[in-house]
Coordinates of C-alpha atoms in Angstrom, one line a residue:
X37 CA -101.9 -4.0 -27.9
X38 CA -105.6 -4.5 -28.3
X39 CA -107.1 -4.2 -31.4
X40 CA -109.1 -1.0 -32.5
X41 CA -112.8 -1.6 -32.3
X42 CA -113.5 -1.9 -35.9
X43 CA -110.8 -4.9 -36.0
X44 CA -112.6 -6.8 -33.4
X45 CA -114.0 -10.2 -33.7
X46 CA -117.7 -10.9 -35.0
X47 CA -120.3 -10.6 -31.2
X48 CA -121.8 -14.5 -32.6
X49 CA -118.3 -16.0 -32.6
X50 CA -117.6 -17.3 -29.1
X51 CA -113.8 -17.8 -30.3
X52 CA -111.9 -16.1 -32.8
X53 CA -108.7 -16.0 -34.5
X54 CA -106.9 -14.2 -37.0
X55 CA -103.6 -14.7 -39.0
X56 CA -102.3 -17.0 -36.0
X57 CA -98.8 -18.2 -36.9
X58 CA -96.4 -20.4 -34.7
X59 CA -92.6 -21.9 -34.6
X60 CA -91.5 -24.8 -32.7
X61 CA -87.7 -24.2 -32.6
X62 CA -88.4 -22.1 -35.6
X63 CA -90.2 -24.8 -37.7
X64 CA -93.5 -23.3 -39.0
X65 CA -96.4 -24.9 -37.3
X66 CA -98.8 -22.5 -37.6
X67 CA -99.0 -20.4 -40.6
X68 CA -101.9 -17.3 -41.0
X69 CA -104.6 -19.1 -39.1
X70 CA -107.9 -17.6 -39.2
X71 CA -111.1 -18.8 -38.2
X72 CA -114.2 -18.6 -36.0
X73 CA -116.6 -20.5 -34.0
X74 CA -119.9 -20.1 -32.7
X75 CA -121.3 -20.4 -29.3
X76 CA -122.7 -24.8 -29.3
X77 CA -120.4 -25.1 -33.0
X78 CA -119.1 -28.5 -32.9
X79 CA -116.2 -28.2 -35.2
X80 CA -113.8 -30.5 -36.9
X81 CA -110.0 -29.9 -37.1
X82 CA -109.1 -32.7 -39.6
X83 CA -105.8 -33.2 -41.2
X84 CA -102.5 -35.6 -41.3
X85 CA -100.7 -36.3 -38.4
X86 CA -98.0 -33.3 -38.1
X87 CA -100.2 -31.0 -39.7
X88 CA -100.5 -28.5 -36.9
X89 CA -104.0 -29.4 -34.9
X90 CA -103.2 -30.3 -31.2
X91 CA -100.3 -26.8 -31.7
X92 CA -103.8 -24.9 -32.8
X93 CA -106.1 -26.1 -30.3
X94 CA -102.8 -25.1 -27.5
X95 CA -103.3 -21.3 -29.4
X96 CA -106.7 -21.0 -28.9
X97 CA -107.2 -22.6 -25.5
X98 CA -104.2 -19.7 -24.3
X99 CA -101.7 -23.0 -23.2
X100 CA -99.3 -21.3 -25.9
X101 CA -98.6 -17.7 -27.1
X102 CA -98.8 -17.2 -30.8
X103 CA -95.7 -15.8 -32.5
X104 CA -98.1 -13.6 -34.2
X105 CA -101.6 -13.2 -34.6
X106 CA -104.7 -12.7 -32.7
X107 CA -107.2 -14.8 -30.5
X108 CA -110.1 -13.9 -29.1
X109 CA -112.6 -15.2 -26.8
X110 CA -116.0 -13.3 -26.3
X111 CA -114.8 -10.4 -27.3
X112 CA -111.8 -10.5 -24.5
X113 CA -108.3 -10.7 -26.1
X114 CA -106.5 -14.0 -25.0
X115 CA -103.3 -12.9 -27.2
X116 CA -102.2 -10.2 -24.3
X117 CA -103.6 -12.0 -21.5
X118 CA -100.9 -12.4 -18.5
X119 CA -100.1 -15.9 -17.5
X120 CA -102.5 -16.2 -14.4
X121 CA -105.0 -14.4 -16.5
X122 CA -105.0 -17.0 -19.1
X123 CA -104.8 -19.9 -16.3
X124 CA -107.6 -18.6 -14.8
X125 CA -109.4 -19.0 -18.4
X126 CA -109.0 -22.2 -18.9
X127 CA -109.4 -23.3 -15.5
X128 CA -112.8 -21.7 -15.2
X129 CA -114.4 -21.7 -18.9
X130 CA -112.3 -24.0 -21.3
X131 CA -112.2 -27.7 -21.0
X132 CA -109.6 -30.7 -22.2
X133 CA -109.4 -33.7 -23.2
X134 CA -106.3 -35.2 -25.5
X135 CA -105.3 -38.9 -26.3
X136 CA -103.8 -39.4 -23.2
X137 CA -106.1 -39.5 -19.3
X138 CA -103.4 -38.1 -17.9
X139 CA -105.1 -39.1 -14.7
X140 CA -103.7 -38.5 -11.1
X141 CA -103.0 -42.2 -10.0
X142 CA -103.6 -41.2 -6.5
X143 CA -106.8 -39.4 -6.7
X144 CA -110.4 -41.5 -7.1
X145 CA -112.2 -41.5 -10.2
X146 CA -114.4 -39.2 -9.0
X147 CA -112.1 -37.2 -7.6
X148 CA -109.8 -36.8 -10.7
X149 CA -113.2 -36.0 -12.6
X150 CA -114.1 -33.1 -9.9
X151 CA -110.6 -31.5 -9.7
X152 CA -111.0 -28.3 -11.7
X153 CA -114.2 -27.6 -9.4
X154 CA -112.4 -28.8 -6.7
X155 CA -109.4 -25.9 -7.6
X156 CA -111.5 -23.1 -8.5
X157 CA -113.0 -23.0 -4.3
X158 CA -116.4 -25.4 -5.1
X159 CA -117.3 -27.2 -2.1
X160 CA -116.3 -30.7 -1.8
X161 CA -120.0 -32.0 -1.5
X162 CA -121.0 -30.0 -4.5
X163 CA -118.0 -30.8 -6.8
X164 CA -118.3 -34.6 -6.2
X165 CA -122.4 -34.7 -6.7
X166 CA -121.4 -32.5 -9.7
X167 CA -118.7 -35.1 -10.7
X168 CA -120.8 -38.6 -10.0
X169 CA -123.3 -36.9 -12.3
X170 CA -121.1 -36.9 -15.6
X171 CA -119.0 -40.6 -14.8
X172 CA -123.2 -41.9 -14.7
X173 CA -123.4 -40.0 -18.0
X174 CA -120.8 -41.9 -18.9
X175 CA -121.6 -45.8 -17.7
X176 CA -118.9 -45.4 -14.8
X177 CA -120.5 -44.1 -11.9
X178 CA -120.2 -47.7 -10.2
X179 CA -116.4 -46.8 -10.9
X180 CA -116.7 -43.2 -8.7
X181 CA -114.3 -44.7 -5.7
X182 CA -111.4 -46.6 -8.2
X183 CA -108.1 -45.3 -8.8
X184 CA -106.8 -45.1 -12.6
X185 CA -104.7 -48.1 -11.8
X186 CA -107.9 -50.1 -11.0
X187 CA -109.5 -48.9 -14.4
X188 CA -109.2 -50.0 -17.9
X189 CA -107.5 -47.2 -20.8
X190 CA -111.4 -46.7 -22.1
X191 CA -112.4 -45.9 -18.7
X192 CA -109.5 -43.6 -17.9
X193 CA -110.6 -41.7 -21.0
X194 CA -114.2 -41.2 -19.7
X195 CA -112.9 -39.7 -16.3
X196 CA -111.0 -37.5 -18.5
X197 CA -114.0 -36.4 -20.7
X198 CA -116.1 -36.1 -17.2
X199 CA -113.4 -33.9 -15.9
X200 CA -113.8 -31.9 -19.5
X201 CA -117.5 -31.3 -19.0
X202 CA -117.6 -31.1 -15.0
X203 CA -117.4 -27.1 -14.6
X204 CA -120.1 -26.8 -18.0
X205 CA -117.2 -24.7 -19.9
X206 CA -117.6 -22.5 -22.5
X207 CA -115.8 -24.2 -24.9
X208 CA -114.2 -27.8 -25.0
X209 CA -111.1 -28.6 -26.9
X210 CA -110.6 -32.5 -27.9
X211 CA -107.6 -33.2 -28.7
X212 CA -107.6 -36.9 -30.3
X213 CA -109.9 -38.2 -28.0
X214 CA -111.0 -41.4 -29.5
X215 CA -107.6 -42.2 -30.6
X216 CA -107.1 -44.6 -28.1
X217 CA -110.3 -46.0 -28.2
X218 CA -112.1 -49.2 -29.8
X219 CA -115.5 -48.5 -31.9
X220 CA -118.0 -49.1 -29.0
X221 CA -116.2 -47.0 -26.5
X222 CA -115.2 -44.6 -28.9
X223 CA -119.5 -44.0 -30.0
X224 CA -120.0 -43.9 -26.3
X225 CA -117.3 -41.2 -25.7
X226 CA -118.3 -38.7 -28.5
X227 CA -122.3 -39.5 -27.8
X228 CA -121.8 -38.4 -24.2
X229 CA -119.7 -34.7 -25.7
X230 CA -122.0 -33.9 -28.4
X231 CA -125.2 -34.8 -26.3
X232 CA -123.1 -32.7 -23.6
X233 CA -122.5 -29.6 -26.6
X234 CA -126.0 -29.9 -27.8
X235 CA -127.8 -29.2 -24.4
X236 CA -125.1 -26.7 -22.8
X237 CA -124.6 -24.7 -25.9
X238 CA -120.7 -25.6 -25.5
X239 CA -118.8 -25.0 -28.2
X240 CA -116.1 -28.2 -29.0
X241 CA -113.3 -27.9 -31.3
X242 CA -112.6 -31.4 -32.1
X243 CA -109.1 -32.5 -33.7
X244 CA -108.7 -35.7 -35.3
X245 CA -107.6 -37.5 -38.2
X246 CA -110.6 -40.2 -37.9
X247 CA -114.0 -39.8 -40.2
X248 CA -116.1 -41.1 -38.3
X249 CA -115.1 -38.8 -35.6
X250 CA -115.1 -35.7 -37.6
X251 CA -118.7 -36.6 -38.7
X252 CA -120.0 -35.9 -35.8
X253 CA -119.1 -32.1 -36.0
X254 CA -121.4 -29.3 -37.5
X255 CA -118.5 -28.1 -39.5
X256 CA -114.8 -29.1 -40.9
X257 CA -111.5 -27.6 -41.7
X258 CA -108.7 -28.9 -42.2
X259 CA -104.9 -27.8 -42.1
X260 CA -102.2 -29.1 -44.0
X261 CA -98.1 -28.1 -43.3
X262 CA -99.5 -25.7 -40.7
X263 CA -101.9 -24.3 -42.8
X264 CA -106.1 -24.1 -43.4
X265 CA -106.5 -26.3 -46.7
X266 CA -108.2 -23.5 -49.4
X267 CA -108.7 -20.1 -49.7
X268 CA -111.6 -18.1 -49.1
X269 CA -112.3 -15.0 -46.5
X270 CA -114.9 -14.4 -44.3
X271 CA -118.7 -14.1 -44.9
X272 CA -121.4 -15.6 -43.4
X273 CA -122.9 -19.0 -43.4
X274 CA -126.6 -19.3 -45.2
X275 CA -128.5 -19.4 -42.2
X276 CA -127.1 -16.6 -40.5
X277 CA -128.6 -13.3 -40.1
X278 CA -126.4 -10.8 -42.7
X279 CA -123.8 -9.5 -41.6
X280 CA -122.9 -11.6 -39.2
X281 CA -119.3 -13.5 -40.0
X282 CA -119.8 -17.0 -38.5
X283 CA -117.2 -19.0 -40.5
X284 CA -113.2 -19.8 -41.4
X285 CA -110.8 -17.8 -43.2
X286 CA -108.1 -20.0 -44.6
X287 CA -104.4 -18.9 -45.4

């Protein structure tokens, strides 16, 4: 059921969630969950390994239905969303990018990079123009025509992130992404997102256990067992207008 009106998430926060909670095999993952994010927010999701980040980044991106608990994403309820409906979402304005390429070995580089344009009906001259542009971004343009097999693991990783950013979504959710990476390719990698967030107004929800990659972000929370580290409820951040509810409310 959708909320009532007066339950309804803040109109600055782009995504919203409140009292999320989620079992794997009836281990607690998540427990009461609640934050938000404004529209270009970088945010950091720091915390242990285990300790419920990559299962809170599948909640809010819709790729799993919280046991309980509410997400929202301008405005438009994600929690009772059918399964295309929520496809469709994250197809057309959410973007990905975990540890992992997870590359199709058959496809080109530019190819894999242009696939969610390529799915959603964009022409093929437009979606690789669209793609070249991002894997130039990103120093591997000269790369367009390889297959992953043909490319190093720090290479792979920037296709991935050019596939991310390709359709200009809403909101990007990183999932580890520098994990694999060394320290030059890793700068390189996070320079092109945040550049990427900075000029597009896309929002990133960034989790990772690295400081140096959490400094990049605007903000940080962190969760612990499943649950956000300190206690606190929602009000806004000093340079927001009053009234306006632009922040995290921890468990």
């Amino acid at each position: 059921m959708v909320a009532p009106p007066e339950n309804a998430p803040p109109d600055n926060d782009v995504l919203w969630a409140r009292s999320l909670h989620y079992a794997h095999d009836g281990a607690p993952a998540l427990v009461d969950v609640s934050l938000g994010v404004r529209q270009g927010e970088i945010l950091a999701l720091t915390g242990p390994r285990g300790s419920g980040k990559t299962t809170l980044l599948r909640c809010l991106s819709g790729q799993l239905r919280p046991t309980e608990g509410e997400v929202w994403f301008n405005s438009v309820p994600v929690h009772t969303m059918g399964d295309l409906s929520r496809e469709r979402l994250r197809r057309d304005r959410f973007g990905w990018i975990g540890p992992e390429p997870q590359l199709l070995p058959e496809l080109k580089a530019w190819e894999n990079a242009a696939l969610p344009l390529l799915l959603s009906g964009t022409s093929h001259r437009a979606a690789k123009h669209a793609a070249c542009e991002w894997l130039d971004r990103l120093d591997i343009g000269s790369f367009a025509r390889k297959r992953p097999a043909a490319l190093t693991r720090a290479e792979c990783q920037r296709v991935a992130l050019a596939r991310a950013l390709v359709t200009v979504p809403s909101v990007i959710y990183a999932d580890e992404p520098t994990a694999p990476l060394h320290r030059a390719d890793r700068a390189l990698l996070l320079r092109t997102l945040t550049t990427a967030a900075r000029s597009h107004e896309i929002t990133v929800l960034l989790a990772t256990d690295d400081e140096d990659t959490a400094a990049v972000a605007d903000r940080r929370l962190t969760l612990v067992d499943g649950r956000l580290a300190g206690t606190g409820a929602v009000s806004p951040l000093p340079d927001t207008p009053e009234g306006q509810a632009a922040c995290s409310l921890s468990a």
